[in-house]
mmCIF file of C-alpha atoms and ligand atoms in Angstrom:
data_model
loop_
_atom_site.group_PDB
_atom_site.id
_atom_site.type_symbol
_atom_site.label_atom_id
_atom_site.label_comp_id
_atom_site.label_asym_id
_atom_site.label_seq_id
_atom_site.Cartn_x
_atom_site.Cartn_y
_atom_site.Cartn_z
ATOM 1 C CA UNK A 1 45.362 -8.061 17.432
ATOM 2 C CA UNK A 2 41.939 -8.965 16.016
ATOM 3 C CA UNK A 3 39.023 -8.122 18.303
ATOM 4 C CA UNK A 4 37.529 -11.620 18.052
ATOM 5 C CA UNK A 5 39.025 -15.038 18.646
ATOM 6 C CA UNK A 6 37.045 -16.434 15.683
ATOM 7 C CA UNK A 7 36.279 -14.829 12.305
ATOM 8 C CA UNK A 8 32.785 -13.347 11.980
ATOM 9 C CA UNK A 9 30.532 -15.928 10.317
ATOM 10 C CA UNK A 10 28.356 -13.958 7.911
ATOM 11 C CA UNK A 11 24.622 -14.558 7.996
ATOM 12 C CA UNK A 12 24.599 -13.419 4.358
ATOM 13 C CA UNK A 13 27.795 -14.875 2.883
ATOM 14 C CA UNK A 14 26.734 -14.427 -0.746
ATOM 15 C CA UNK A 15 25.534 -10.834 -0.497
ATOM 16 C CA UNK A 16 27.562 -7.899 -1.789
ATOM 17 C CA UNK A 17 26.586 -4.266 -2.324
ATOM 18 C CA UNK A 18 23.286 -3.918 -4.190
ATOM 19 C CA UNK A 19 23.482 -3.485 -7.943
ATOM 20 C CA UNK A 20 21.585 -0.190 -7.634
ATOM 21 C CA UNK A 21 24.301 1.349 -5.493
ATOM 22 C CA UNK A 22 27.038 -0.126 -7.682
ATOM 23 C CA UNK A 23 25.595 1.174 -10.960
ATOM 24 C CA UNK A 24 24.604 4.597 -9.627
ATOM 25 C CA UNK A 25 28.114 5.030 -8.240
ATOM 26 C CA UNK A 26 29.666 3.988 -11.566
ATOM 27 C CA UNK A 27 27.346 6.363 -13.430
ATOM 28 C CA UNK A 28 28.426 9.241 -11.163
ATOM 29 C CA UNK A 29 32.118 8.391 -11.591
ATOM 30 C CA UNK A 30 31.795 8.492 -15.366
ATOM 31 C CA UNK A 31 29.309 11.334 -15.514
ATOM 32 C CA UNK A 32 26.991 8.957 -17.377
ATOM 33 C CA UNK A 33 23.251 9.334 -17.914
ATOM 34 C CA UNK A 34 21.890 7.259 -15.084
ATOM 35 C CA UNK A 35 19.057 5.036 -16.289
ATOM 36 C CA UNK A 36 20.040 2.329 -13.782
ATOM 37 C CA UNK A 37 18.693 2.768 -10.246
ATOM 38 C CA UNK A 38 14.942 3.418 -10.151
ATOM 39 C CA UNK A 39 14.356 6.981 -9.019
ATOM 40 C CA UNK A 40 13.066 10.116 -10.730
ATOM 41 C CA UNK A 41 15.558 12.759 -11.841
ATOM 42 C CA UNK A 42 12.817 15.386 -11.462
ATOM 43 C CA UNK A 43 11.451 16.857 -8.278
ATOM 44 C CA UNK A 44 8.195 16.056 -6.491
ATOM 45 C CA UNK A 45 5.219 18.439 -6.588
ATOM 46 C CA UNK A 46 5.946 21.854 -5.030
ATOM 47 C CA UNK A 47 2.674 21.483 -3.062
ATOM 48 C CA UNK A 48 4.031 18.358 -1.371
ATOM 49 C CA UNK A 49 7.302 20.082 -0.482
ATOM 50 C CA UNK A 50 5.357 23.047 0.894
ATOM 51 C CA UNK A 51 3.293 20.698 3.065
ATOM 52 C CA UNK A 52 6.428 19.123 4.507
ATOM 53 C CA UNK A 53 7.819 22.576 5.335
ATOM 54 C CA UNK A 54 4.489 23.519 6.890
ATOM 55 C CA UNK A 55 4.507 20.494 9.171
ATOM 56 C CA UNK A 56 8.200 20.845 10.027
ATOM 57 C CA UNK A 57 7.316 24.305 11.272
ATOM 58 C CA UNK A 58 4.223 23.187 13.182
ATOM 59 C CA UNK A 59 5.930 21.748 16.246
ATOM 60 C CA UNK A 60 5.270 18.150 15.131
ATOM 61 C CA UNK A 61 8.846 17.022 15.450
ATOM 62 C CA UNK A 62 8.588 14.356 18.184
ATOM 63 C CA UNK A 63 7.696 10.661 17.955
ATOM 64 C CA UNK A 64 4.474 10.066 16.063
ATOM 65 C CA UNK A 65 2.295 7.053 17.022
ATOM 66 C CA UNK A 66 3.953 3.664 16.566
ATOM 67 C CA UNK A 67 1.553 2.501 13.834
ATOM 68 C CA UNK A 68 1.637 5.838 11.991
ATOM 69 C CA UNK A 69 -0.504 8.967 12.330
ATOM 70 C CA UNK A 70 -4.238 8.369 12.195
ATOM 71 C CA UNK A 71 -4.860 10.764 9.293
ATOM 72 C CA UNK A 72 -2.445 8.909 7.028
ATOM 73 C CA UNK A 73 -3.702 5.464 8.016
ATOM 74 C CA UNK A 74 -7.248 6.653 7.317
ATOM 75 C CA UNK A 75 -6.256 8.120 3.949
ATOM 76 C CA UNK A 76 -4.563 4.848 2.951
ATOM 77 C CA UNK A 77 -7.583 2.790 4.048
ATOM 78 C CA UNK A 78 -9.955 5.072 2.117
ATOM 79 C CA UNK A 79 -7.828 4.832 -1.032
ATOM 80 C CA UNK A 80 -7.648 1.046 -0.772
ATOM 81 C CA UNK A 81 -11.411 0.837 -0.379
ATOM 82 C CA UNK A 82 -12.006 3.152 -3.338
ATOM 83 C CA UNK A 83 -9.574 1.448 -5.706
ATOM 84 C CA UNK A 84 -9.689 -2.206 -4.700
ATOM 85 C CA UNK A 85 -12.980 -2.515 -2.821
ATOM 86 C CA UNK A 86 -11.222 -3.849 0.268
ATOM 87 C CA UNK A 87 -11.865 -2.714 3.796
ATOM 88 C CA UNK A 88 -8.915 -2.300 6.165
ATOM 89 C CA UNK A 89 -9.433 -0.919 9.655
ATOM 90 C CA UNK A 90 -7.041 2.057 9.912
ATOM 91 C CA UNK A 91 -6.463 1.366 13.605
ATOM 92 C CA UNK A 92 -5.676 -2.303 13.480
ATOM 93 C CA UNK A 93 -4.898 -3.197 9.882
ATOM 94 C CA UNK A 94 -2.836 -0.331 8.433
ATOM 95 C CA UNK A 95 0.738 0.411 9.540
ATOM 96 C CA UNK A 96 2.933 3.227 8.228
ATOM 97 C CA UNK A 97 6.541 2.088 7.816
ATOM 98 C CA UNK A 98 9.910 3.578 6.822
ATOM 99 C CA UNK A 99 9.727 2.357 3.217
ATOM 100 C CA UNK A 100 8.542 -0.755 1.427
ATOM 101 C CA UNK A 101 11.893 -2.528 1.818
ATOM 102 C CA UNK A 102 11.422 -2.259 5.568
ATOM 103 C CA UNK A 103 7.797 -3.386 5.318
ATOM 104 C CA UNK A 104 8.774 -6.489 3.350
ATOM 105 C CA UNK A 105 11.653 -7.298 5.682
ATOM 106 C CA UNK A 106 9.503 -6.856 8.777
ATOM 107 C CA UNK A 107 6.683 -9.013 7.391
ATOM 108 C CA UNK A 108 9.220 -11.754 6.693
ATOM 109 C CA UNK A 109 10.905 -11.347 10.102
ATOM 110 C CA UNK A 110 7.494 -11.503 11.774
ATOM 111 C CA UNK A 111 6.727 -14.991 10.505
ATOM 112 C CA UNK A 112 9.747 -16.791 9.155
ATOM 113 C CA UNK A 113 11.538 -19.233 11.416
ATOM 114 C CA UNK A 114 14.631 -21.316 10.673
ATOM 115 C CA UNK A 115 13.817 -23.975 8.106
ATOM 116 C CA UNK A 116 10.686 -22.304 6.747
ATOM 117 C CA UNK A 117 10.418 -22.166 2.982
ATOM 118 C CA UNK A 118 9.458 -19.008 1.120
ATOM 119 C CA UNK A 119 8.478 -19.152 -2.544
ATOM 120 C CA UNK A 120 9.999 -16.382 -4.664
ATOM 121 C CA UNK A 121 9.645 -15.762 -8.382
ATOM 122 C CA UNK A 122 12.858 -15.443 -10.329
ATOM 123 C CA UNK A 123 14.023 -12.873 -11.396
ATOM 124 C CA UNK A 124 13.408 -11.580 -7.879
ATOM 125 C CA UNK A 125 13.774 -8.049 -6.553
ATOM 126 C CA UNK A 126 17.082 -8.059 -4.742
ATOM 127 C CA UNK A 127 15.897 -7.612 -1.153
ATOM 128 C CA UNK A 128 13.637 -10.672 -0.960
ATOM 129 C CA UNK A 129 16.091 -13.573 -0.656
ATOM 130 C CA UNK A 130 18.427 -11.866 1.866
ATOM 131 C CA UNK A 131 15.412 -10.901 3.986
ATOM 132 C CA UNK A 132 14.340 -14.558 4.038
ATOM 133 C CA UNK A 133 17.838 -15.919 4.654
ATOM 134 C CA UNK A 134 18.834 -13.560 7.452
ATOM 135 C CA UNK A 135 15.758 -14.827 9.297
ATOM 136 C CA UNK A 136 16.788 -18.451 8.780
ATOM 137 C CA UNK A 137 14.302 -19.161 5.990
ATOM 138 C CA UNK A 138 14.999 -20.883 2.691
ATOM 139 C CA UNK A 139 14.020 -19.287 -0.623
ATOM 140 C CA UNK A 140 12.418 -21.696 -3.104
ATOM 141 C CA UNK A 141 12.343 -20.336 -6.634
ATOM 142 C CA UNK A 142 9.815 -20.521 -9.446
ATOM 143 C CA UNK A 143 10.939 -19.117 -12.797
ATOM 144 C CA UNK A 144 8.985 -16.437 -14.620
ATOM 145 C CA UNK A 145 8.776 -17.616 -18.241
ATOM 146 C CA UNK A 146 10.804 -15.536 -20.670
ATOM 147 C CA UNK A 147 10.039 -13.471 -22.764
ATOM 148 C CA UNK A 148 6.677 -12.416 -21.314
ATOM 149 C CA UNK A 149 7.630 -13.361 -17.739
ATOM 150 C CA UNK A 150 4.405 -15.284 -17.255
ATOM 151 C CA UNK A 151 3.810 -17.747 -14.431
ATOM 152 C CA UNK A 152 3.312 -21.476 -14.758
ATOM 153 C CA UNK A 153 0.997 -22.009 -11.786
ATOM 154 C CA UNK A 154 1.535 -25.747 -11.902
ATOM 155 C CA UNK A 155 5.183 -25.063 -11.050
ATOM 156 C CA UNK A 156 4.080 -22.952 -8.118
ATOM 157 C CA UNK A 157 1.858 -25.800 -6.947
ATOM 158 C CA UNK A 158 4.804 -28.192 -7.285
ATOM 159 C CA UNK A 159 6.997 -25.889 -5.193
ATOM 160 C CA UNK A 160 4.631 -25.986 -2.230
ATOM 161 C CA UNK A 161 5.726 -28.370 0.542
ATOM 162 C CA UNK A 162 4.650 -28.807 4.172
ATOM 163 C CA UNK A 163 7.465 -26.357 5.033
ATOM 164 C CA UNK A 164 6.151 -23.555 2.817
ATOM 165 C CA UNK A 165 5.247 -20.649 5.080
ATOM 166 C CA UNK A 166 5.123 -17.735 2.665
ATOM 167 C CA UNK A 167 5.048 -16.638 -0.961
ATOM 168 C CA UNK A 168 6.288 -13.237 -2.094
ATOM 169 C CA UNK A 169 4.591 -11.740 -5.154
ATOM 170 C CA UNK A 170 5.343 -8.470 -6.902
ATOM 171 C CA UNK A 171 3.059 -6.832 -9.422
ATOM 172 C CA UNK A 172 3.774 -4.579 -11.303
ATOM 173 C CA UNK A 173 7.050 -6.435 -11.310
ATOM 174 C CA UNK A 174 10.570 -5.190 -10.886
ATOM 175 C CA UNK A 175 12.764 -5.981 -12.818
ATOM 176 C CA UNK A 176 10.581 -7.506 -15.556
ATOM 177 C CA UNK A 177 7.948 -4.727 -15.950
ATOM 178 C CA UNK A 178 5.297 -7.458 -16.282
ATOM 179 C CA UNK A 179 1.986 -7.423 -14.400
ATOM 180 C CA UNK A 180 -0.227 -10.120 -12.933
ATOM 181 C CA UNK A 181 -3.602 -10.712 -14.546
ATOM 182 C CA UNK A 182 -6.773 -11.230 -12.542
ATOM 183 C CA UNK A 183 -6.531 -14.877 -13.596
ATOM 184 C CA UNK A 184 -3.054 -15.140 -12.030
ATOM 185 C CA UNK A 185 -4.446 -13.945 -8.725
ATOM 186 C CA UNK A 186 -7.436 -16.274 -8.950
ATOM 187 C CA UNK A 187 -5.017 -19.155 -9.477
ATOM 188 C CA UNK A 188 -3.030 -18.097 -6.423
ATOM 189 C CA UNK A 189 -6.177 -17.653 -4.371
ATOM 190 C CA UNK A 190 -7.410 -21.142 -5.244
ATOM 191 C CA UNK A 191 -4.019 -22.723 -4.603
ATOM 192 C CA UNK A 192 -3.578 -21.228 -1.146
ATOM 193 C CA UNK A 193 -7.064 -22.104 0.048
ATOM 194 C CA UNK A 194 -6.855 -24.524 2.971
ATOM 195 C CA UNK A 195 -3.110 -23.861 3.454
ATOM 196 C CA UNK A 196 -1.412 -21.771 6.145
ATOM 197 C CA UNK A 197 0.717 -19.948 3.581
ATOM 198 C CA UNK A 198 0.982 -16.188 4.019
ATOM 199 C CA UNK A 199 1.414 -13.840 1.041
ATOM 200 C CA UNK A 200 3.692 -10.816 1.014
ATOM 201 C CA UNK A 201 2.508 -8.722 -1.912
ATOM 202 C CA UNK A 202 4.931 -6.014 -3.009
ATOM 203 C CA UNK A 203 2.741 -3.464 -4.786
ATOM 204 C CA UNK A 204 5.009 -0.421 -4.759
ATOM 205 C CA UNK A 205 4.200 0.265 -8.434
ATOM 206 C CA UNK A 206 0.435 -0.100 -7.893
ATOM 207 C CA UNK A 207 -0.322 3.206 -9.650
ATOM 208 C CA UNK A 208 1.967 2.598 -12.625
ATOM 209 C CA UNK A 209 0.108 0.141 -14.869
ATOM 210 C CA UNK A 210 -0.076 0.888 -18.597
ATOM 211 C CA UNK A 211 -2.289 0.510 -21.655
ATOM 212 C CA UNK A 212 -5.575 0.742 -19.784
ATOM 213 C CA UNK A 213 -5.028 -2.294 -17.582
ATOM 214 C CA UNK A 214 -6.003 -2.366 -13.915
ATOM 215 C CA UNK A 215 -3.626 -3.085 -11.102
ATOM 216 C CA UNK A 216 -4.471 -6.478 -9.638
ATOM 217 C CA UNK A 217 -3.937 -5.946 -5.933
ATOM 218 C CA UNK A 218 -4.247 -9.008 -3.731
ATOM 219 C CA UNK A 219 -6.592 -6.771 -1.731
ATOM 220 C CA UNK A 220 -9.190 -7.274 -4.499
ATOM 221 C CA UNK A 221 -9.335 -11.016 -3.770
ATOM 222 C CA UNK A 222 -10.851 -11.845 -0.361
ATOM 223 C CA UNK A 223 -9.234 -15.277 -0.204
ATOM 224 C CA UNK A 224 -5.846 -13.616 -0.644
ATOM 225 C CA UNK A 225 -6.429 -10.443 1.384
ATOM 226 C CA UNK A 226 -7.217 -12.553 4.453
ATOM 227 C CA UNK A 227 -3.726 -14.090 4.352
ATOM 228 C CA UNK A 228 -1.650 -11.217 2.929
ATOM 229 C CA UNK A 229 0.626 -8.378 3.848
ATOM 230 C CA UNK A 230 0.146 -5.751 1.123
ATOM 231 C CA UNK A 231 3.173 -3.480 0.966
ATOM 232 C CA UNK A 232 3.356 -0.164 -0.874
ATOM 233 C CA UNK A 233 5.558 2.931 -0.960
ATOM 234 C CA UNK A 234 4.884 6.632 -1.254
ATOM 235 C CA UNK A 235 8.334 6.987 -2.811
ATOM 236 C CA UNK A 236 7.235 5.763 -6.251
ATOM 237 C CA UNK A 237 3.834 7.373 -6.205
ATOM 238 C CA UNK A 238 4.879 10.893 -5.252
ATOM 239 C CA UNK A 239 8.427 11.048 -6.687
ATOM 240 C CA UNK A 240 9.979 11.059 -3.207
ATOM 241 C CA UNK A 241 12.061 7.879 -3.027
ATOM 242 C CA UNK A 242 14.360 9.612 -0.523
ATOM 243 C CA UNK A 243 11.535 10.103 1.971
ATOM 244 C CA UNK A 244 11.482 6.347 2.616
ATOM 245 C CA UNK A 245 7.881 6.063 3.689
ATOM 246 C CA UNK A 246 5.440 3.289 2.876
ATOM 247 C CA UNK A 247 2.643 1.254 4.381
ATOM 248 C CA UNK A 248 1.604 -2.294 5.127
ATOM 249 C CA UNK A 249 -1.988 -3.557 5.044
ATOM 250 C CA UNK A 250 -2.836 -6.848 6.713
ATOM 251 C CA UNK A 251 -5.683 -8.450 8.647
ATOM 252 C CA UNK A 252 -5.781 -7.774 12.366
ATOM 253 C CA UNK A 253 -3.967 -10.906 13.573
ATOM 254 C CA UNK A 254 -1.104 -10.484 11.099
ATOM 255 C CA UNK A 255 -0.847 -6.748 11.806
ATOM 256 C CA UNK A 256 -0.672 -7.340 15.563
ATOM 257 C CA UNK A 257 2.337 -9.630 15.115
ATOM 258 C CA UNK A 258 3.896 -7.292 12.542
ATOM 259 C CA UNK A 259 3.718 -4.369 14.953
ATOM 260 C CA UNK A 260 5.421 -6.382 17.709
ATOM 261 C CA UNK A 261 8.480 -6.586 15.474
ATOM 262 C CA UNK A 262 8.148 -3.060 14.076
ATOM 263 C CA UNK A 263 8.037 -1.445 17.508
ATOM 264 C CA UNK A 264 11.470 -2.819 18.383
ATOM 265 C CA UNK A 265 13.008 -2.107 15.025
ATOM 266 C CA UNK A 266 12.186 1.342 13.616
ATOM 267 C CA UNK A 267 9.397 1.856 16.215
ATOM 268 C CA UNK A 268 7.961 4.788 14.259
ATOM 269 C CA UNK A 269 8.178 6.423 10.843
ATOM 270 C CA UNK A 270 9.207 10.049 10.183
ATOM 271 C CA UNK A 271 6.440 12.271 11.568
ATOM 272 C CA UNK A 272 6.439 15.453 9.468
ATOM 273 C CA UNK A 273 6.550 13.374 6.269
ATOM 274 C CA UNK A 274 3.437 11.496 7.392
ATOM 275 C CA UNK A 275 1.488 14.703 8.062
ATOM 276 C CA UNK A 276 2.490 16.076 4.673
ATOM 277 C CA UNK A 277 1.515 12.865 2.863
ATOM 278 C CA UNK A 278 -1.825 12.601 4.689
ATOM 279 C CA UNK A 279 -2.835 16.045 3.505
ATOM 280 C CA UNK A 280 -1.454 15.534 0.007
ATOM 281 C CA UNK A 281 -3.373 12.262 -0.417
ATOM 282 C CA UNK A 282 -6.605 14.280 -0.537
ATOM 283 C CA UNK A 283 -5.622 15.089 -4.124
ATOM 284 C CA UNK A 284 -6.627 11.792 -5.724
ATOM 285 C CA UNK A 285 -5.496 12.982 -9.125
ATOM 286 C CA UNK A 286 -1.847 12.878 -8.031
ATOM 287 C CA UNK A 287 -1.904 9.069 -7.992
ATOM 288 C CA UNK A 288 -4.682 8.506 -10.512
ATOM 289 C CA UNK A 289 -2.749 10.421 -13.198
ATOM 290 C CA UNK A 290 0.530 8.609 -12.559
ATOM 291 C CA UNK A 291 0.029 5.776 -15.053
ATOM 292 C CA UNK A 292 -0.597 8.190 -17.935
ATOM 293 C CA UNK A 293 2.377 10.292 -16.841
ATOM 294 C CA UNK A 294 4.745 7.328 -16.973
ATOM 295 C CA UNK A 295 3.190 5.750 -20.052
ATOM 296 C CA UNK A 296 4.081 8.934 -21.926
ATOM 297 C CA UNK A 297 7.669 8.619 -20.716
ATOM 298 C CA UNK A 298 7.793 4.945 -21.686
ATOM 299 C CA UNK A 299 6.546 5.753 -25.173
ATOM 300 C CA UNK A 300 8.938 8.688 -25.523
ATOM 301 C CA UNK A 301 11.868 6.449 -24.635
ATOM 302 C CA UNK A 302 10.686 3.664 -26.960
ATOM 303 C CA UNK A 303 10.321 6.143 -29.809
ATOM 304 C CA UNK A 304 13.834 7.410 -29.081
ATOM 305 C CA UNK A 305 15.435 3.962 -29.300
ATOM 306 C CA UNK A 306 13.413 2.757 -32.294
ATOM 307 C CA UNK A 307 16.368 3.191 -34.645
ATOM 308 C CA UNK A 308 18.745 1.372 -32.264
ATOM 309 C CA UNK A 309 19.733 -2.274 -32.326
ATOM 310 C CA UNK A 310 18.231 -2.847 -28.886
ATOM 311 C CA UNK A 311 14.936 -4.744 -28.866
ATOM 312 C CA UNK A 312 12.297 -3.794 -26.302
ATOM 313 C CA UNK A 313 10.420 -6.333 -24.223
ATOM 314 C CA UNK A 314 6.890 -5.319 -23.188
ATOM 315 C CA UNK A 315 6.750 -2.823 -20.322
ATOM 316 C CA UNK A 316 3.271 -3.215 -18.841
ATOM 317 C CA UNK A 317 3.921 -1.410 -15.572
ATOM 318 C CA UNK A 318 6.623 0.073 -13.263
ATOM 319 C CA UNK A 319 8.989 2.712 -14.648
ATOM 320 C CA UNK A 320 11.369 0.275 -16.279
ATOM 321 C CA UNK A 321 11.915 -0.698 -19.887
ATOM 322 C CA UNK A 322 13.853 -3.882 -20.567
ATOM 323 C CA UNK A 323 15.886 -4.135 -23.741
ATOM 324 C CA UNK A 324 17.360 -7.232 -25.388
ATOM 325 C CA UNK A 325 20.768 -6.686 -26.915
ATOM 326 C CA UNK A 326 21.499 -9.857 -28.916
ATOM 327 C CA UNK A 327 22.083 -7.721 -32.017
ATOM 328 C CA UNK A 328 24.538 -5.464 -30.191
ATOM 329 C CA UNK A 329 26.870 -7.782 -28.341
ATOM 330 C CA UNK A 330 27.286 -11.272 -26.964
ATOM 331 C CA UNK A 331 28.856 -10.022 -23.754
ATOM 332 C CA UNK A 332 27.407 -10.872 -20.358
ATOM 333 C CA UNK A 333 24.881 -8.257 -19.308
ATOM 334 C CA UNK A 334 26.990 -7.371 -16.262
ATOM 335 C CA UNK A 335 30.000 -6.655 -18.508
ATOM 336 C CA UNK A 336 27.950 -4.743 -21.045
ATOM 337 C CA UNK A 337 26.242 -2.584 -18.398
ATOM 338 C CA UNK A 338 29.661 -1.550 -17.075
ATOM 339 C CA UNK A 339 31.092 -0.943 -20.557
ATOM 340 C CA UNK A 340 28.098 1.136 -21.667
ATOM 341 C CA UNK A 341 28.508 3.288 -18.573
ATOM 342 C CA UNK A 342 32.258 3.755 -18.980
ATOM 343 C CA UNK A 343 32.592 3.986 -22.740
ATOM 344 C CA UNK A 344 29.257 5.390 -23.880
ATOM 345 C CA UNK A 345 28.008 7.269 -20.821
ATOM 346 C CA UNK A 346 24.683 5.509 -20.246
ATOM 347 C CA UNK A 347 24.023 3.353 -17.173
ATOM 348 C CA UNK A 348 21.506 0.502 -16.919
ATOM 349 C CA UNK A 349 20.882 -2.523 -14.702
ATOM 350 C CA UNK A 350 21.898 -6.040 -15.850
ATOM 351 C CA UNK A 351 18.836 -8.211 -15.249
ATOM 352 C CA UNK A 352 20.876 -11.395 -14.623
ATOM 353 C CA UNK A 353 21.754 -10.160 -11.124
ATOM 354 C CA UNK A 354 18.169 -10.881 -10.092
ATOM 355 C CA UNK A 355 18.768 -14.597 -10.802
ATOM 356 C CA UNK A 356 20.901 -17.111 -8.920
ATOM 357 C CA UNK A 357 22.418 -18.277 -12.224
ATOM 358 C CA UNK A 358 22.530 -15.974 -15.273
ATOM 359 C CA UNK A 359 19.736 -17.003 -17.684
ATOM 360 C CA UNK A 360 20.352 -17.678 -21.384
ATOM 361 C CA UNK A 361 18.535 -14.543 -22.530
ATOM 362 C CA UNK A 362 20.350 -11.234 -22.235
ATOM 363 C CA UNK A 363 18.511 -8.182 -21.016
ATOM 364 C CA UNK A 364 19.345 -4.732 -19.624
ATOM 365 C CA UNK A 365 16.852 -2.718 -17.571
ATOM 366 C CA UNK A 366 16.488 1.016 -18.186
ATOM 367 C CA UNK A 367 14.625 3.375 -15.849
ATOM 368 C CA UNK A 368 12.459 5.933 -17.630
ATOM 369 C CA UNK A 369 11.478 7.932 -14.527
ATOM 370 C CA UNK A 370 13.508 10.740 -16.041
ATOM 371 C CA UNK A 371 12.974 14.088 -17.724
ATOM 372 C CA UNK A 372 12.438 14.019 -21.496
ATOM 373 C CA UNK A 373 15.814 15.675 -21.906
ATOM 374 C CA UNK A 374 17.556 12.847 -20.015
ATOM 375 C CA UNK A 375 15.589 10.201 -21.907
ATOM 376 C CA UNK A 376 16.363 11.810 -25.270
ATOM 377 C CA UNK A 377 20.075 11.953 -24.493
ATOM 378 C CA UNK A 378 20.065 8.356 -23.235
ATOM 379 C CA UNK A 379 18.171 7.137 -26.302
ATOM 380 C CA UNK A 380 20.470 9.001 -28.639
ATOM 381 C CA UNK A 381 23.469 7.195 -27.134
ATOM 382 C CA UNK A 382 21.719 3.814 -27.414
ATOM 383 C CA UNK A 383 21.111 4.501 -31.112
ATOM 384 C CA UNK A 384 24.872 4.884 -31.617
ATOM 385 C CA UNK A 385 25.735 1.503 -30.080
HETATM 386 N N1 LIG B 1 9.981 -3.298 -3.957
HETATM 387 C C1 LIG B 1 10.268 -3.032 -5.228
HETATM 388 C C2 LIG B 1 9.829 -3.998 -6.279
HETATM 389 C C3 LIG B 1 10.978 -1.883 -5.566
HETATM 390 O O1 LIG B 1 11.291 -1.639 -6.833
HETATM 391 C C4 LIG B 1 11.370 -1.006 -4.535
HETATM 392 C C5 LIG B 1 12.153 0.234 -4.753
HETATM 393 N N2 LIG B 1 12.559 0.653 -5.776
HETATM 394 C C6 LIG B 1 11.035 -1.301 -3.229
HETATM 395 C C7 LIG B 1 10.348 -2.471 -2.965
HETATM 396 C C8 LIG B 1 11.449 -0.440 -2.085
HETATM 397 O O2 LIG B 1 10.690 0.668 -1.845
HETATM 398 P P1 LIG B 1 11.135 1.701 -0.714
HETATM 399 O O3 LIG B 1 12.093 2.646 -1.347
HETATM 400 O O4 LIG B 1 9.893 2.346 -0.261
HETATM 401 O O5 LIG B 1 11.802 0.908 0.364
HETATM 402 N N1 LIG B 2 14.026 -0.276 -6.388
HETATM 403 C C1 LIG B 2 14.927 0.610 -7.075
HETATM 404 C C2 LIG B 2 15.309 -0.039 -8.390
HETATM 405 O O1 LIG B 2 14.860 -1.093 -8.690
HETATM 406 C C3 LIG B 2 16.161 0.887 -6.276
HETATM 407 C C4 LIG B 2 16.036 0.900 -4.795
HETATM 408 C C5 LIG B 2 17.380 0.677 -4.168
HETATM 409 O O2 LIG B 2 18.356 1.261 -4.581
HETATM 410 N N2 LIG B 2 17.421 -0.162 -3.207
HETATM 411 O O3 LIG B 2 16.089 0.485 -9.121
#
């Protein structure tokens, strides 16, 4: 006998298991080099691990404050001031959260009501649309222009309606590895002036911008900062994706509403991790050196695949390198990603899954947050295909 008289009506009928889980599982099954899901295959700094052990052994194992421990909120505010010239009050405008995914979801849940429209750029990181839809909102898409994934701001303007409540931006961008220019943000700032549209700015790769460019945080632009949730993650910055800790910056009124939702969802974020991160953040070099660290890996991987038939698209930030494969195969990227994992032993992410309809261009995403040995072995396989 079924438990319910009626079948469960899914709030997310079109959602399956995320591509990251699917591809990492397939890579493990086939013992393939996993360049799919974005996470480092090397460990975090021993100093950071030692700090976590220290705080685990310091009797700090009960609930920390709801908004996060003061020392970490202060460290985040100081960093934001130093890098982006923006002032956030650690008490009322900085919240520590269990990861950026949670921060994005909670910001959306805080504001989006049934029927509200949320502008997303396509390809879109996979959590955005479900987070909007489960809260009754409607995603409205604007296409990033292939091959440089630039934005036509006139199209953004055209997408704005009286129902538009929010726009989600992501720079450096996953999955395209493109970055916003200062001009992009000025366009956005001008466009949103005299509207009630709120920005959710996913900046988890804020410290991974290449070739001497600066990260364009919305926090740098007062007209945007005053209407934005800025979301970041310690996972990317300190090679600890499994620690699931991030933060959300927003003006006082937005933060107050955000915390109302947060306190009845996660309520707090892992305490010992916060103490460890707060102390580790004193070492500014750990995040300031990250771009050079990953640029070297990007270049190592690019050098390794130079003799292959894959064609790189620009990687201007993040730890992803997208490759076109027109000269290799005319398969769908989803089919090719599976075949490369099974038959050749290298796993990637098919970029079409970040679109509602597969686009005409064919691209696979490779994660280069890996040791040189892993990258060399992955590149060597790609050269044989
Ligand atoms: N946004 C983007 C663009 C990401 O790539 C990721 C993670 N890889 C996240 C959010 C989620 O970060 P977290 O693991 O802190 O939830
Ligand atoms: N953001 C990571 C990526 O793009 C994966 C995170 C996840 O598995 N949800 O690969």
